[in-house]
mmCIF file of C-alpha atoms in Angstrom:
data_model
loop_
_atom_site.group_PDB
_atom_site.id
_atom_site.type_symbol
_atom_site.label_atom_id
_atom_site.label_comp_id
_atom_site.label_asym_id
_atom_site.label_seq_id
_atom_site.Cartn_x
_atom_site.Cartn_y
_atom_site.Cartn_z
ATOM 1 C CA UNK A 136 24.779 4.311 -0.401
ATOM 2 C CA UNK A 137 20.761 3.152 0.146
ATOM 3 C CA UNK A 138 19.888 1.966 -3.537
ATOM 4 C CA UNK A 139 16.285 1.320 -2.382
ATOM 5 C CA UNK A 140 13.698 1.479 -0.112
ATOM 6 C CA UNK A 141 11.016 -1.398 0.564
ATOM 7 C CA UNK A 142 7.981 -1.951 2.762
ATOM 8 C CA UNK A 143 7.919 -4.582 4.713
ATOM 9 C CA UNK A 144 4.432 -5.120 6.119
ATOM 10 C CA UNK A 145 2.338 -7.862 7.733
ATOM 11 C CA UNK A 146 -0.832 -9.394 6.806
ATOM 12 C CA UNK A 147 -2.952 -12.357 8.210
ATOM 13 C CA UNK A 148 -3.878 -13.725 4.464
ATOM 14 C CA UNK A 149 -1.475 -14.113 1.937
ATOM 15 C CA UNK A 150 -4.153 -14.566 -0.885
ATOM 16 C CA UNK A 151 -6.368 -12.048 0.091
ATOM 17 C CA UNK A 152 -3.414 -9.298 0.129
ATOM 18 C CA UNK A 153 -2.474 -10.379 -3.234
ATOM 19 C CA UNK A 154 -5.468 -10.014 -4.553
ATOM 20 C CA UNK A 155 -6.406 -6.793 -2.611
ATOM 21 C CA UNK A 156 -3.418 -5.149 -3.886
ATOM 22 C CA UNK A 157 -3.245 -6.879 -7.629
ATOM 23 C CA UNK A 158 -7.102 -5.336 -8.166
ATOM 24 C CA UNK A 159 -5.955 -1.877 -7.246
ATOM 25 C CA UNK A 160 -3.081 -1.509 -9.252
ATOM 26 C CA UNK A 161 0.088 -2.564 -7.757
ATOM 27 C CA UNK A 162 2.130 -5.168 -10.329
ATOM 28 C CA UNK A 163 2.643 -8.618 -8.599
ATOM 29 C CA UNK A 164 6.564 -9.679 -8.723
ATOM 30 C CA UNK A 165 6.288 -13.041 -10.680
ATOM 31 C CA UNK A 166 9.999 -13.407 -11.319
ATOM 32 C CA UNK A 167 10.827 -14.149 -7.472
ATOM 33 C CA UNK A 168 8.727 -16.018 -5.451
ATOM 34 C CA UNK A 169 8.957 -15.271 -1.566
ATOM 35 C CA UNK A 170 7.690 -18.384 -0.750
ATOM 36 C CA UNK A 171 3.747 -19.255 0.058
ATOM 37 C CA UNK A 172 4.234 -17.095 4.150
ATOM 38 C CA UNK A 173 4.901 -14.204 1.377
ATOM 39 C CA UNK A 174 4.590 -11.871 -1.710
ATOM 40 C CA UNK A 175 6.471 -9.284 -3.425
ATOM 41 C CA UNK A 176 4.931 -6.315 -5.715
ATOM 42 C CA UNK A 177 6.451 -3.377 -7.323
ATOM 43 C CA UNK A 178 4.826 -0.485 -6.854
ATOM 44 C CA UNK A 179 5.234 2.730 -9.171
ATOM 45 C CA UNK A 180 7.721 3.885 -11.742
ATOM 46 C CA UNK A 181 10.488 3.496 -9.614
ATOM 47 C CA UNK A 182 9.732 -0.274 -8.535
ATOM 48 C CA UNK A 183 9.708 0.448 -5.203
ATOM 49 C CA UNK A 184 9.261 -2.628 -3.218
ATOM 50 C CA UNK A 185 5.956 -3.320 -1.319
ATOM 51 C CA UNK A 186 6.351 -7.163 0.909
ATOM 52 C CA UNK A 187 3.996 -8.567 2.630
ATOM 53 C CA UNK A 188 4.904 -11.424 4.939
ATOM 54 C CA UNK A 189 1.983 -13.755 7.027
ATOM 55 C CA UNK A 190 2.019 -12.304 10.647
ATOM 56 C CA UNK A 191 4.087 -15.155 12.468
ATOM 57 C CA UNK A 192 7.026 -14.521 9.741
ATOM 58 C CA UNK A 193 6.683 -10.976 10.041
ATOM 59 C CA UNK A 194 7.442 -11.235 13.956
ATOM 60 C CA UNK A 195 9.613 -13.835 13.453
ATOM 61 C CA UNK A 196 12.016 -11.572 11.250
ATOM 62 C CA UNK A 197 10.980 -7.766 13.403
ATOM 63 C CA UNK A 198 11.492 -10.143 16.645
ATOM 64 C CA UNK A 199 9.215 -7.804 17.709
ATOM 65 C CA UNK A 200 5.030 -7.978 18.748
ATOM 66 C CA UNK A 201 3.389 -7.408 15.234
ATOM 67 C CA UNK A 202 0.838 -4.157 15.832
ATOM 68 C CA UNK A 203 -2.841 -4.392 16.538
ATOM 69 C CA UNK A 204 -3.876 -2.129 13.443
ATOM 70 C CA UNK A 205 -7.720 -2.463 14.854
ATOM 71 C CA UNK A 206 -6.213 -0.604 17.907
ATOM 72 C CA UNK A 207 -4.068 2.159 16.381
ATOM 73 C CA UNK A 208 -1.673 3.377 13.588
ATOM 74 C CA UNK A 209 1.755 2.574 13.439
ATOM 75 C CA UNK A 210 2.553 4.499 9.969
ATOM 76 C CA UNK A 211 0.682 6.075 7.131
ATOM 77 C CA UNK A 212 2.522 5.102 3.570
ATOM 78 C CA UNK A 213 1.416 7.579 0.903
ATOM 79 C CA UNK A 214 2.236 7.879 -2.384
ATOM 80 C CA UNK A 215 1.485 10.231 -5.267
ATOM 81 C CA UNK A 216 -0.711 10.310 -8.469
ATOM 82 C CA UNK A 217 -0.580 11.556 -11.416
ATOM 83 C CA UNK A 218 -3.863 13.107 -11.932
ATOM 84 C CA UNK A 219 -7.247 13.199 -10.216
ATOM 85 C CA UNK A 220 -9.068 10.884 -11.755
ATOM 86 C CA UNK A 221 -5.792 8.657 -11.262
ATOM 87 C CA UNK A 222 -6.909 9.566 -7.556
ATOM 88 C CA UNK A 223 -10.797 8.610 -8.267
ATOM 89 C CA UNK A 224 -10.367 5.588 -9.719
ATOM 90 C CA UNK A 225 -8.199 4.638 -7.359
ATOM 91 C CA UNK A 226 -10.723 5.112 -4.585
ATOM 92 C CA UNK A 227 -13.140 2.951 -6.744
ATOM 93 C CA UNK A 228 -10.899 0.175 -7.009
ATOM 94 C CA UNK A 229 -10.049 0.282 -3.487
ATOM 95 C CA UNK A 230 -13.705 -0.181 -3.138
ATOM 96 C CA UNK A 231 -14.132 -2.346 -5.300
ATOM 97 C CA UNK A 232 -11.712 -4.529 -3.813
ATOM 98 C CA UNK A 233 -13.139 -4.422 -0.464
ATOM 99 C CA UNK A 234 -10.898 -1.981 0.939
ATOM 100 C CA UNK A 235 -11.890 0.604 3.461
ATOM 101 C CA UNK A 236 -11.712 3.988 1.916
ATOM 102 C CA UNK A 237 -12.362 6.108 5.190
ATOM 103 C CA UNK A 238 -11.317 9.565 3.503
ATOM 104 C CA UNK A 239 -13.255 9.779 0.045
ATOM 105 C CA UNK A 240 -11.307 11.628 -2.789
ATOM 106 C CA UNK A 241 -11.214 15.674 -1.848
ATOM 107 C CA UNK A 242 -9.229 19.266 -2.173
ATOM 108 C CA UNK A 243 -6.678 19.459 0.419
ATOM 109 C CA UNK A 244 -5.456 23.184 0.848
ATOM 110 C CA UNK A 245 -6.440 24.168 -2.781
ATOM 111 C CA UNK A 246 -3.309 22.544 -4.020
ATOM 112 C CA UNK A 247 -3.805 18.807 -3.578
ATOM 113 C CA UNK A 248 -6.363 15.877 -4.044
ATOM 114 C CA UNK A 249 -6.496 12.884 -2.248
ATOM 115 C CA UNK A 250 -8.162 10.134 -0.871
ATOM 116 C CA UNK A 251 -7.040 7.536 2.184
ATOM 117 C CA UNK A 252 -8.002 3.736 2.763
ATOM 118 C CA UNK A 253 -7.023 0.941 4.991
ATOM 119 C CA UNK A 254 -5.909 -2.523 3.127
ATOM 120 C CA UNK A 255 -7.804 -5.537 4.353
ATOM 121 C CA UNK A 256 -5.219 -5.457 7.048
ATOM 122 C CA UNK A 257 -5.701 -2.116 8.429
ATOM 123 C CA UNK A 258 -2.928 -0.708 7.132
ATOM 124 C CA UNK A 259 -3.441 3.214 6.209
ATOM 125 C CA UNK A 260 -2.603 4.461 3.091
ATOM 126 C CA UNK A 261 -2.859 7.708 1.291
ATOM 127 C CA UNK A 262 -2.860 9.232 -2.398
ATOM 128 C CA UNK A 263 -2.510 12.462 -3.297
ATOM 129 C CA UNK A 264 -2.287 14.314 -6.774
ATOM 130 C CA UNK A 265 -0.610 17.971 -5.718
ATOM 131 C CA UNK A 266 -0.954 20.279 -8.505
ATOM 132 C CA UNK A 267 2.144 22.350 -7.304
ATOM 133 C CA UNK A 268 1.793 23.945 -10.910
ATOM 134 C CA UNK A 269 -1.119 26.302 -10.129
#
């Protein structure tokens, strides 16, 4: 049976993903060190695990041509939020961070709020608060 699910995603700067992704929230894994061609964060209540690898390492290990994310969009990883403001001050500190937030926070069918930005590596994201209670 899967026990988890991680993300496995490449970056060209080790430091600058950390820090990228340490300023907006996500909690740095400090008890096992990947090594300096890596990091590891949890991410949410569930720990899910978020790894980035440098570029050559990530196509060493996919054996495979890492994606030109100034070119197009191999996947989208969303997650969820617990409020709006959770969503708004996420957008700021995406900003903040130097993050490209090309969908500001908004209403989304009258049931959800979200925003969407691209990581200093181009990689899309999206969060959404979905009031499914009304």
């Amino acid at each position: 049976m899967i026990k988890q699910l991680w993300i496995n995603l490449p970056v060209k700067d080790i430091d600058v993903s950390k820090t990228f992704f340490t300023n907006i929230g996500f909690d740095l894994n400090t008890k096992h060190d990947p090594g300096p061609d890596a990091a590891s964060f949890f991410v949410g209540n569930d720990k899910y695990v978020l790894m980035l690898f440098k570029e050559e390492m990530f196509g060493h290990i996919v054996q495979h041509a890492v994606s030109d994310t100034s070119k197009g969009t191999e996947v989208m990883l969303s997650f969820d939020a617990a409020s709006r403001q959770e969503v708004d001050d996420l957008a700021r500190k995406v900003k903040e961070a130097g993050g490209n937030l090309f969908a500001p926070p908004t209403e989304i069918q009258g049931w959800m709020y979200g925003c969407a930005f691209a990581d200093p590596d181009g990689h899309r994201w999206n969060v959404l608060f979905m009031d499914t209670n009304g």
